[in-house]
Amino acid sequence: MEKMFCFQCEQTAGGKGCSGRAGVCGKQEDTAQLQDRLTGALILLGQAALGQGPSVDTNRLVMEGLFSTLTNVNFDDPVLEALILRIQQERIRIFAGSTQWEDFDLSRIWESPEDIRSLKSIILFGIRGIGAYGYHAWVLGYKDDEIGLFLYKALDALGKEDYGMEELLPLVMETGRINLKCLELLDRANTEGFGNPQPRTVSLTVEKGPFIVISGHDLRDLKLLLEQSAGQGVHIYTHSEMLPAHGYPELNKYPHLKGNFGTAWQNQQQEFEAIPAPVLFTSNCLMPVKDSYRDRVFTTGAAAYPGMIHIDETKDFSPLIAKARELGGYKADQLWRGINDGVEVHTGFARHTVLSVADKLIAAVKAGDIKHFFLVGGCDGARPGRNYYTGFVKQTPRNTLILTLGCGKYRFNDLDLGEIGGLPRILDMGQCNDAYSAIKTAIALAEAFGCSINELPLSLVLSWYEQKAVSILLTLLHLGIKNIFLGPSLPAFVSPHILNYLVEHFNLSPISTPEADLAKILKS
Ligand code: SF4
Ligand code: SF3
């Protein structure tokens, strides 16, 4: 077995797996090996914790551990080593008196028969997504024992040599169910903490003067940064998945939350090149930091990168604010354009806003003014095949509405596609963390029409990149949602046999061309 093997994300080498010295994401072999060791330690902790029952401390540690192995989160070996030690110590605490330090060797999963390896990978990557969502809810004080208990059970199953399809397939579906619970919890944490998102127009211009860019998904970090930087002459700009933060009343009430900087995560190495400001990463997607801006990148939460300043749990952001002042920002307002040349974007169309006009939407569908809804959402990434999503959205007929969420929206969110009934045709429902909002909207529309979600004039055209997308896909399958289009390529960890199962039971299709897929959707 190679020192490094990883095939958890969409950009995996050759569509098969990253091996050798480093992954396509820049993860080095030593880091990959530590992440495997960390996962092995979690598997043994899961086994031990199952006997113990739910424990607040164990739950948090398990979520933190899973989150740290997500793509583009943690590249920092000493941080991973310290986390492995904490996980081992927690297991030893549960098994009082035990001094066994050896962890489960993950290559036992990679070397399993193809379908077992595939199912175990789907479960592992799905629970990594749950770990991330659960962690974001946790830091806002929202916890659920059932989620913790399921994580123990799933980790335990990964270590079971005698588990076959019969045991693993139901666990795959349960991963989707628990992720839905986790997304609901996170939705509650965000909306109770920061209010229900409202539609906002967000400028892509960076005003002159000192500023800070904040990236990732953690709204609590943004809130604390806004509080600490208030009245200090420093402006705050969101980046990538932080954009939907502009919709929340408890965040947009700060006048120094100004706008959005740059586009999706994969452009950061160019967009941060000469940035006269510090950047705070609160989670994924963090790319290897280039020399041209390495003195201004800060991390917090599960995100970490060697040599960067990590803001610990005290959340004292004063070094960041001082750095913003030192760098001074732009001398004059700087216009950044979206990838389609747009100068502003819209966000904040979460479920409360969309459902507040449900009557109008339903009437418009019945009158034939809205022919179809598309949910074009998910992750962005570096592959050229992702232009599909721009082309798809551009070619949707004028009498259709496009719901979107996740960072994949940067392919088209600066397009002006006009309005239907006073609503912009592209409705940004939020981060990937807000998938619950889209699910609730679909459920409510299905109830209003008296049909199932599959019978709605709604099609899901999804883009995946990392493991949170895996957990969301499992949630959609758990809800029995069929006819999903998935791209830009299918996961390397889904074996042909398991793929057949998904096609047969859920009519999952790989994307083809915007023209062909649109024709297929709209004729049905
Ligand atoms: Fe490769 Fe993706 Fe794993 Fe990085 S996270 S090593 S790119 S498969
Ligand atoms: Fe994006 Fe990394 Fe998945 Fe939250 S920021 S959707 S890829």
Coordinates of C-alpha atoms and ligand atoms in Angstrom, one line a residue:
M1 CA 0.0 0.0 0.0
E2 CA 1.3 3.5 -0.9
K3 CA 2.0 5.9 1.9
M4 CA -0.8 8.1 0.6
F5 CA -4.2 7.1 -0.8
C6 CA -7.1 9.5 -1.0
F7 CA -10.1 9.6 -3.3
Q8 CA -12.6 11.5 -1.3
C9 CA -13.1 14.5 -3.5
E10 CA -14.2 15.3 -7.1
Q11 CA -10.7 16.5 -8.2
T12 CA -9.0 13.2 -7.2
A13 CA -6.0 12.4 -9.5
G14 CA -7.0 10.7 -12.8
G15 CA -10.6 10.3 -11.5
K16 CA -9.2 7.3 -9.4
G17 CA -7.3 8.4 -6.4
C18 CA -4.4 10.6 -5.2
S19 CA -1.2 8.8 -4.3
G20 CA 2.5 9.5 -4.4
R21 CA 3.9 12.7 -2.7
A22 CA 0.8 14.9 -2.7
G23 CA -2.8 15.2 -3.7
V24 CA -4.3 17.5 -6.3
C25 CA -5.5 19.7 -3.4
G26 CA -2.0 20.1 -2.2
K27 CA -2.3 17.8 0.7
Q28 CA 1.2 16.3 1.3
E29 CA 1.7 12.5 1.9
D30 CA 2.6 13.0 5.6
T31 CA -0.6 15.0 6.1
A32 CA -2.7 12.4 4.3
Q33 CA -1.2 9.7 6.4
L34 CA -2.0 11.6 9.6
Q35 CA -5.6 12.1 8.4
D36 CA -5.8 8.4 7.9
R37 CA -4.4 7.8 11.4
L38 CA -6.8 10.3 12.8
T39 CA -9.7 8.5 11.1
G40 CA -8.4 5.1 12.4
A41 CA -8.3 6.6 15.9
L42 CA -11.9 7.8 15.5
I43 CA -13.0 4.3 14.4
L44 CA -11.6 2.9 17.7
L45 CA -13.1 5.8 19.7
G46 CA -16.5 5.1 18.0
Q47 CA -16.3 1.5 19.1
A48 CA -15.5 2.5 22.7
A49 CA -18.1 5.2 22.8
L50 CA -20.9 2.9 21.6
G51 CA -20.6 1.1 24.9
Q52 CA -20.4 4.3 26.8
G53 CA -23.5 5.9 25.3
P54 CA -23.8 9.6 24.4
S55 CA -21.2 11.9 25.9
V56 CA -21.0 15.7 25.2
D57 CA -17.2 15.7 25.1
T58 CA -16.9 12.6 22.9
N59 CA -19.4 14.0 20.4
R60 CA -17.6 17.2 20.0
L61 CA -14.2 15.5 19.6
V62 CA -15.6 13.1 17.0
M63 CA -17.2 16.0 15.0
E64 CA -14.0 18.0 15.2
G65 CA -11.9 15.0 14.1
L66 CA -14.2 14.2 11.1
F67 CA -14.3 17.9 10.1
S68 CA -10.5 18.1 10.2
T69 CA -10.2 15.5 7.5
L70 CA -12.6 17.1 5.1
T71 CA -11.0 18.4 1.8
N72 CA -9.3 21.8 2.0
V73 CA -9.7 22.2 5.8
N74 CA -6.6 21.2 7.7
F75 CA -3.1 20.9 6.3
D76 CA -1.2 21.3 9.6
D77 CA 0.6 18.2 10.8
P78 CA 1.2 19.2 14.4
V79 CA -2.5 20.2 14.8
L80 CA -3.5 16.8 13.4
E81 CA -1.1 15.0 15.7
A82 CA -2.5 16.8 18.7
L83 CA -6.0 15.9 17.7
I84 CA -5.0 12.2 17.3
L85 CA -3.6 12.3 20.8
R86 CA -6.8 13.8 22.2
I87 CA -8.9 11.1 20.4
Q88 CA -6.7 8.3 21.8
Q89 CA -6.8 9.8 25.3
E90 CA -10.6 10.0 25.1
R91 CA -10.8 6.3 24.1
I92 CA -8.5 5.4 27.0
R93 CA -10.6 7.5 29.4
I94 CA -13.7 5.5 28.3
F95 CA -11.8 2.2 28.6
A96 CA -10.4 3.1 32.0
G97 CA -7.0 1.5 32.5
S98 CA -6.4 0.6 28.9
T99 CA -3.1 1.7 27.5
Q100 CA -3.5 0.5 23.9
W101 CA -2.4 3.3 21.6
E102 CA -2.5 1.5 18.2
D103 CA -5.2 2.7 15.8
F104 CA -7.2 1.0 13.2
D105 CA -5.3 0.9 9.9
L106 CA -7.4 2.6 7.2
S107 CA -5.7 0.6 4.4
R108 CA -7.9 -2.3 5.6
I109 CA -10.8 -0.3 4.2
W110 CA -9.0 0.7 1.0
E111 CA -8.0 -3.0 0.4
S112 CA -11.5 -4.4 1.0
P113 CA -13.5 -6.0 -1.9
E114 CA -14.7 -3.2 -4.3
D115 CA -18.3 -2.9 -3.2
I116 CA -17.4 -3.0 0.5
R117 CA -14.8 -0.4 0.0
S118 CA -17.3 1.7 -1.9
L119 CA -20.0 1.5 0.8
K120 CA -17.6 2.1 3.6
S121 CA -16.2 5.1 1.7
I122 CA -19.7 6.6 1.1
I123 CA -20.4 6.2 4.9
L124 CA -17.0 7.7 5.9
F125 CA -17.2 10.7 3.6
G126 CA -20.9 11.2 4.5
I127 CA -20.1 11.3 8.2
R128 CA -17.2 13.7 7.5
G129 CA -19.9 16.0 6.1
I130 CA -22.1 15.5 9.2
G131 CA -19.0 16.2 11.3
A132 CA -18.6 19.6 9.6
Y133 CA -22.3 20.6 9.8
G134 CA -22.6 19.3 13.4
Y135 CA -19.6 21.2 14.4
H136 CA -21.0 24.5 13.0
A137 CA -24.2 23.9 15.0
W138 CA -22.2 22.9 18.1
V139 CA -20.3 26.1 18.3
L140 CA -23.6 27.9 18.5
G141 CA -24.7 25.7 21.4
Y142 CA -27.0 23.3 19.4
K143 CA -26.4 19.6 20.2
D144 CA -28.2 16.4 19.6
D145 CA -27.2 13.1 21.1
E146 CA -28.8 11.1 18.3
I147 CA -26.2 12.6 15.9
G148 CA -23.4 11.7 18.2
L149 CA -24.6 8.1 18.7
F150 CA -25.0 7.6 15.0
L151 CA -21.4 8.8 14.4
Y152 CA -20.2 6.2 16.9
K153 CA -22.2 3.5 15.2
A154 CA -21.0 4.5 11.7
L155 CA -17.4 4.6 12.8
D156 CA -17.7 1.3 14.5
A157 CA -19.2 -0.2 11.3
L158 CA -16.2 1.1 9.3
G159 CA -14.0 -1.1 11.4
K160 CA -16.1 -4.3 11.1
E161 CA -14.4 -6.8 8.8
D162 CA -17.5 -9.0 8.6
Y163 CA -19.9 -6.3 7.5
G164 CA -21.3 -6.8 4.0
M165 CA -23.9 -5.1 1.8
E166 CA -26.7 -6.1 4.1
E167 CA -25.3 -4.2 7.0
L168 CA -23.7 -1.3 5.1
L169 CA -26.4 -0.3 2.7
P170 CA -28.9 0.6 5.4
L171 CA -26.2 2.6 7.1
V172 CA -25.6 4.5 3.9
M173 CA -29.3 5.5 4.0
E174 CA -29.2 6.3 7.7
T175 CA -26.3 8.6 7.1
G176 CA -28.6 10.6 4.9
R177 CA -31.3 10.6 7.6
I178 CA -29.0 11.7 10.3
N179 CA -27.5 14.4 8.1
L180 CA -31.0 15.8 7.6
K181 CA -31.3 16.0 11.4
C182 CA -28.0 17.7 11.5
L183 CA -28.9 20.2 8.8
E184 CA -32.2 21.0 10.6
L185 CA -30.3 21.6 13.8
L186 CA -27.8 23.9 12.0
D187 CA -30.7 25.8 10.4
R188 CA -32.2 26.3 13.8
A189 CA -28.9 27.4 15.2
N190 CA -28.3 29.9 12.4
T191 CA -31.9 31.3 12.2
E192 CA -32.4 31.5 16.0
G193 CA -28.9 33.0 16.4
F194 CA -28.9 35.5 13.5
G195 CA -32.5 35.8 12.4
N196 CA -34.3 34.7 9.2
P197 CA -32.3 35.7 6.1
Q198 CA -33.8 38.5 4.0
P199 CA -33.0 39.3 0.4
R200 CA -30.0 41.5 0.0
T201 CA -28.1 42.9 -2.9
V202 CA -24.4 42.6 -2.3
S203 CA -21.8 44.8 -3.9
L204 CA -18.6 43.3 -5.4
T205 CA -16.7 46.6 -5.0
V206 CA -14.2 46.8 -2.2
E207 CA -14.1 50.3 -0.8
K208 CA -10.9 52.1 -0.1
G209 CA -9.3 51.8 3.3
P210 CA -8.4 48.9 5.7
F211 CA -10.5 45.7 5.3
I212 CA -10.7 42.1 6.3
V213 CA -11.9 39.2 4.1
I214 CA -13.6 36.3 5.9
S215 CA -14.1 33.0 4.1
G216 CA -15.6 29.6 5.0
H217 CA -19.0 28.8 6.5
D218 CA -18.8 29.7 10.2
L219 CA -21.3 32.5 10.9
R220 CA -20.4 32.7 14.6
D221 CA -16.8 33.6 13.7
L222 CA -18.2 36.4 11.4
K223 CA -20.5 37.7 14.2
L224 CA -17.5 37.8 16.6
L225 CA -15.3 39.5 14.1
L226 CA -18.0 42.1 13.3
E227 CA -18.4 42.8 17.0
Q228 CA -14.7 43.2 17.7
S229 CA -14.0 45.3 14.6
A230 CA -17.0 47.7 15.0
G231 CA -16.0 51.3 15.1
Q232 CA -12.3 50.6 14.3
G233 CA -12.4 51.9 10.7
V234 CA -12.0 48.4 9.2
H235 CA -14.5 47.1 6.7
I236 CA -15.4 43.4 6.5
Y237 CA -16.0 41.5 3.2
T238 CA -17.3 38.0 2.8
H239 CA -15.6 35.5 0.5
S240 CA -16.9 32.4 -1.2
E241 CA -19.4 30.5 1.1
M242 CA -19.6 33.4 3.5
L243 CA -21.6 35.5 1.0
P244 CA -25.1 34.4 2.3
A245 CA -24.2 35.9 5.7
H246 CA -25.3 39.3 4.2
G247 CA -28.9 38.1 4.5
Y248 CA -29.0 37.6 8.3
P249 CA -30.4 40.6 10.2
E250 CA -28.0 40.0 13.2
L251 CA -25.1 40.2 10.8
N252 CA -26.1 42.8 8.2
K253 CA -27.0 45.2 11.0
Y254 CA -23.3 46.0 11.2
P255 CA -22.6 48.8 8.7
H256 CA -19.0 47.8 8.3
L257 CA -20.1 44.5 6.7
K258 CA -19.7 46.0 3.3
G259 CA -19.8 43.5 0.4
N260 CA -18.2 40.4 -1.1
F261 CA -14.6 39.9 -2.2
G262 CA -13.7 37.7 -5.2
T263 CA -15.5 34.6 -6.4
A264 CA -15.4 30.9 -5.6
W265 CA -12.7 29.2 -3.6
Q266 CA -10.7 27.8 -6.4
N267 CA -9.8 31.3 -7.6
Q268 CA -8.3 32.3 -4.3
Q269 CA -4.6 31.9 -5.2
Q270 CA -5.1 34.5 -8.0
E271 CA -7.5 36.7 -6.1
F272 CA -5.5 36.9 -2.9
E273 CA -2.2 37.5 -4.9
A274 CA -1.8 41.2 -4.1
I275 CA -4.6 41.7 -1.6
P276 CA -3.7 44.6 0.8
A277 CA -5.7 43.0 3.6
P278 CA -5.8 39.9 5.9
V279 CA -8.0 36.9 5.1
L280 CA -9.6 34.7 7.8
F281 CA -10.5 31.1 6.9
T282 CA -13.1 29.7 9.2
S283 CA -13.5 26.3 7.3
N284 CA -13.1 25.0 3.8
C285 CA -12.1 25.6 1.1
L286 CA -8.5 26.6 2.0
M287 CA -6.0 26.1 -0.7
P288 CA -2.2 25.9 -0.3
V289 CA -1.1 29.4 0.6
K290 CA 1.2 31.1 -1.8
D291 CA 4.2 33.2 -0.8
S292 CA 2.7 36.3 -2.2
Y293 CA 0.1 36.5 0.6
R294 CA 1.3 34.0 3.3
D295 CA 1.9 36.8 5.8
R296 CA -1.8 37.7 5.8
V297 CA -3.7 34.4 6.1
F298 CA -5.3 33.5 9.4
T299 CA -7.2 30.4 10.3
T300 CA -9.7 29.5 13.1
G301 CA -11.9 26.6 14.1
A302 CA -11.1 23.4 12.2
A303 CA -9.1 25.2 9.5
A304 CA -5.4 25.2 9.8
Y305 CA -2.3 25.6 7.6
P306 CA 1.4 25.3 8.5
G307 CA 2.9 28.7 9.4
M308 CA -0.4 30.6 9.4
I309 CA -1.6 32.3 12.6
H310 CA -4.4 30.2 14.1
I311 CA -7.0 32.1 16.2
D312 CA -7.8 29.8 19.0
E313 CA -11.1 29.3 20.9
T314 CA -10.8 32.6 22.7
K315 CA -11.7 34.1 19.3
D316 CA -9.5 37.1 19.9
F317 CA -9.4 38.6 16.4
S318 CA -7.3 41.6 17.4
P319 CA -4.2 40.4 15.4
L320 CA -6.3 40.3 12.3
I321 CA -7.7 43.8 12.9
A322 CA -4.1 45.1 13.5
K323 CA -3.0 43.4 10.3
A324 CA -5.8 45.1 8.4
R325 CA -4.7 48.5 9.7
E326 CA -1.0 47.8 8.9
L327 CA -1.8 46.7 5.3
G328 CA -4.2 49.7 4.8
G329 CA -6.4 48.3 2.1
Y330 CA -6.9 49.8 -1.4
K331 CA -6.1 53.5 -2.0
A332 CA -9.3 53.9 -4.1
D333 CA -12.5 51.8 -4.5
Q334 CA -11.7 48.6 -6.3
L335 CA -14.3 46.9 -8.5
W336 CA -14.1 43.2 -8.6
R337 CA -16.4 41.5 -11.2
G338 CA -18.1 38.2 -11.0
I339 CA -17.1 35.5 -13.6
N340 CA -19.8 36.8 -16.0
D341 CA -18.7 40.4 -15.5
G342 CA -21.5 41.3 -13.1
V343 CA -20.9 44.0 -10.5
E344 CA -23.3 42.8 -7.7
V345 CA -25.0 39.6 -6.6
H346 CA -28.2 38.8 -4.6
T347 CA -28.6 36.5 -1.6
G348 CA -30.9 35.9 1.3
F349 CA -33.7 33.9 -0.4
A350 CA -33.9 31.3 2.3
R351 CA -37.1 29.3 3.0
H352 CA -38.9 32.0 4.9
T353 CA -38.6 34.5 2.1
V354 CA -39.5 32.0 -0.7
L355 CA -42.3 30.4 1.3
S356 CA -43.7 33.9 2.2
V357 CA -44.6 34.2 -1.6
A358 CA -45.6 30.5 -1.9
D359 CA -49.2 31.5 -2.9
K360 CA -47.9 33.6 -5.7
L361 CA -45.5 30.9 -6.9
I362 CA -48.2 28.3 -6.9
A363 CA -50.6 30.6 -8.7
A364 CA -47.9 31.4 -11.3
V365 CA -47.3 27.7 -11.8
K366 CA -51.0 27.0 -12.3
A367 CA -51.3 29.9 -14.7
G368 CA -48.3 28.6 -16.7
D369 CA -46.2 31.7 -15.9
I370 CA -43.7 29.5 -14.2
K371 CA -43.0 26.3 -16.1
H372 CA -40.3 24.7 -14.0
F373 CA -38.1 25.1 -10.9
F374 CA -34.4 24.1 -11.0
L375 CA -32.2 23.6 -8.0
V376 CA -28.8 24.2 -9.4
G377 CA -26.6 23.9 -6.4
G378 CA -23.6 22.4 -4.7
C379 CA -19.8 23.0 -4.8
D380 CA -17.6 24.8 -7.2
G381 CA -14.1 23.5 -8.2
A382 CA -11.3 24.0 -10.7
R383 CA -12.3 21.6 -13.5
P384 CA -13.3 23.2 -16.8
G385 CA -16.3 20.8 -16.9
R386 CA -18.0 23.0 -14.4
N387 CA -18.8 25.6 -17.1
Y388 CA -21.7 23.2 -17.7
Y389 CA -23.5 24.9 -14.8
T390 CA -23.1 28.4 -16.3
G391 CA -24.3 27.2 -19.6
F392 CA -27.2 25.3 -18.1
V393 CA -28.4 28.3 -16.1
K394 CA -28.0 30.7 -19.1
Q395 CA -30.1 28.4 -21.3
T396 CA -33.0 27.9 -18.9
P397 CA -36.2 29.3 -20.4
R398 CA -37.4 32.7 -19.1
N399 CA -40.4 31.1 -17.5
T400 CA -38.3 29.1 -15.1
L401 CA -36.9 29.8 -11.6
I402 CA -33.5 28.8 -10.4
L403 CA -32.9 28.0 -6.8
T404 CA -29.3 27.7 -5.8
L405 CA -27.0 27.1 -2.7
G406 CA -23.4 26.3 -2.0
C407 CA -20.4 27.8 -3.7
G408 CA -21.2 26.4 -7.1
K409 CA -23.4 29.5 -7.6
Y410 CA -20.4 31.6 -8.4
R411 CA -20.6 30.1 -11.9
F412 CA -23.8 32.2 -12.5
N413 CA -24.8 34.3 -9.6
D414 CA -23.7 37.6 -11.2
L415 CA -25.9 37.0 -14.2
D416 CA -29.0 39.2 -14.6
L417 CA -31.6 36.8 -15.9
G418 CA -34.6 39.1 -15.2
E419 CA -37.5 38.5 -12.8
I420 CA -40.7 36.5 -12.5
G421 CA -43.4 38.1 -10.4
G422 CA -41.0 40.5 -8.7
L423 CA -38.5 37.7 -7.8
P424 CA -35.1 37.5 -9.5
R425 CA -34.9 34.3 -11.5
I426 CA -31.9 33.2 -9.6
L427 CA -32.7 32.8 -5.9
D428 CA -29.7 32.2 -3.7
M429 CA -30.9 30.2 -0.7
G430 CA -27.5 30.2 1.1
Q431 CA -24.5 28.1 1.8
C432 CA -24.3 24.3 1.4
N433 CA -25.0 24.5 5.1
D434 CA -28.5 25.8 4.3
A435 CA -29.5 22.7 2.3
Y436 CA -32.3 22.3 4.9
S437 CA -33.9 25.5 3.6
A438 CA -34.1 24.1 0.1
I439 CA -35.4 20.8 1.3
K440 CA -38.1 22.5 3.4
T441 CA -39.1 24.6 0.5
A442 CA -39.5 21.5 -1.8
I443 CA -41.5 19.7 0.9
A444 CA -43.8 22.8 1.4
L445 CA -44.4 23.2 -2.3
A446 CA -45.2 19.4 -2.7
E447 CA -47.7 19.8 0.2
A448 CA -49.3 22.8 -1.5
F449 CA -49.6 21.0 -4.8
G450 CA -50.8 17.8 -3.1
C451 CA -48.1 15.7 -4.7
S452 CA -44.7 14.2 -3.9
I453 CA -41.4 16.1 -4.4
N454 CA -40.7 13.8 -7.4
E455 CA -44.0 15.0 -9.0
L456 CA -43.2 18.7 -8.6
P457 CA -42.1 20.7 -11.7
L458 CA -38.7 20.7 -10.0
S459 CA -35.3 19.3 -11.1
L460 CA -32.1 19.0 -9.1
V461 CA -28.9 19.6 -11.0
L462 CA -26.1 19.2 -8.5
S463 CA -22.4 19.8 -8.5
W464 CA -20.2 18.1 -6.0
Y465 CA -16.7 18.5 -4.9
E466 CA -16.2 17.6 -1.2
Q467 CA -17.7 15.4 1.5
K468 CA -20.5 17.8 2.7
A469 CA -22.0 17.3 -0.8
V470 CA -21.8 13.6 -0.2
S471 CA -23.8 13.9 2.9
I472 CA -26.4 16.1 1.2
L473 CA -26.8 13.7 -1.7
L474 CA -27.4 10.9 0.9
T475 CA -30.0 13.1 2.5
L476 CA -31.8 13.6 -0.8
L477 CA -31.7 9.8 -1.4
H478 CA -33.0 9.2 2.1
L479 CA -36.0 11.5 1.2
G480 CA -36.6 9.3 -1.8
I481 CA -35.8 12.2 -4.3
K482 CA -35.2 10.8 -7.8
N483 CA -34.0 12.0 -11.1
I484 CA -31.0 14.0 -9.8
F485 CA -28.4 15.1 -12.3
L486 CA -24.9 14.9 -10.8
G487 CA -21.6 16.3 -12.0
P488 CA -19.2 17.4 -13.1
S489 CA -18.0 13.7 -12.8
L490 CA -19.2 10.8 -10.7
P491 CA -17.4 10.0 -7.4
A492 CA -14.4 7.6 -7.8
F493 CA -15.5 5.8 -4.6
V494 CA -18.8 4.6 -6.1
S495 CA -18.2 1.2 -7.6
P496 CA -20.0 0.2 -10.8
H497 CA -22.3 -2.1 -8.9
I498 CA -23.3 0.5 -6.3
L499 CA -23.7 3.1 -9.1
N500 CA -26.1 0.6 -10.9
Y501 CA -28.1 0.4 -7.6
L502 CA -28.4 4.2 -7.5
V503 CA -29.4 4.5 -11.1
E504 CA -32.0 1.7 -10.7
H505 CA -33.5 2.9 -7.5
F506 CA -33.1 6.7 -7.8
N507 CA -32.6 7.3 -11.5
L508 CA -29.4 9.3 -10.7
S509 CA -27.9 10.6 -14.0
P510 CA -24.5 12.0 -14.7
I511 CA -24.7 15.4 -16.3
S512 CA -24.2 15.5 -20.1
T513 CA -24.6 18.8 -21.9
P514 CA -26.8 21.7 -20.8
E515 CA -28.8 21.4 -24.1
A516 CA -29.4 17.6 -23.8
D517 CA -30.2 17.7 -20.1
L518 CA -32.6 20.7 -20.4
A519 CA -34.4 19.0 -23.3
K520 CA -34.7 15.8 -21.3
I521 CA -36.0 17.7 -18.2
L522 CA -38.5 20.0 -19.9
K523 CA -40.1 17.4 -22.2
S524 CA -41.0 15.1 -19.2
Ligands
SF4_1 FE1 -6.8 14.1 -3.7 FE2 -9.2 15.2 -3.1 FE3 -7.9 13.6 -1.3 FE4 -7.0 16.1 -1.9 S1 -8.9 15.6 -0.8 S2 -5.8 14.2 -1.7 S3 -7.4 16.2 -4.1 S4 -8.8 13.0 -3.3
SF3_2 FE1 -17.9 25.0 -1.5 FE2 -15.6 24.2 -0.6 FE3 -18.5 22.5 -1.3 FE4 -20.0 24.7 1.0 S1 -16.5 26.0 -0.1 S2 -19.9 24.1 -0.9 S3 -16.7 23.2 -2.1

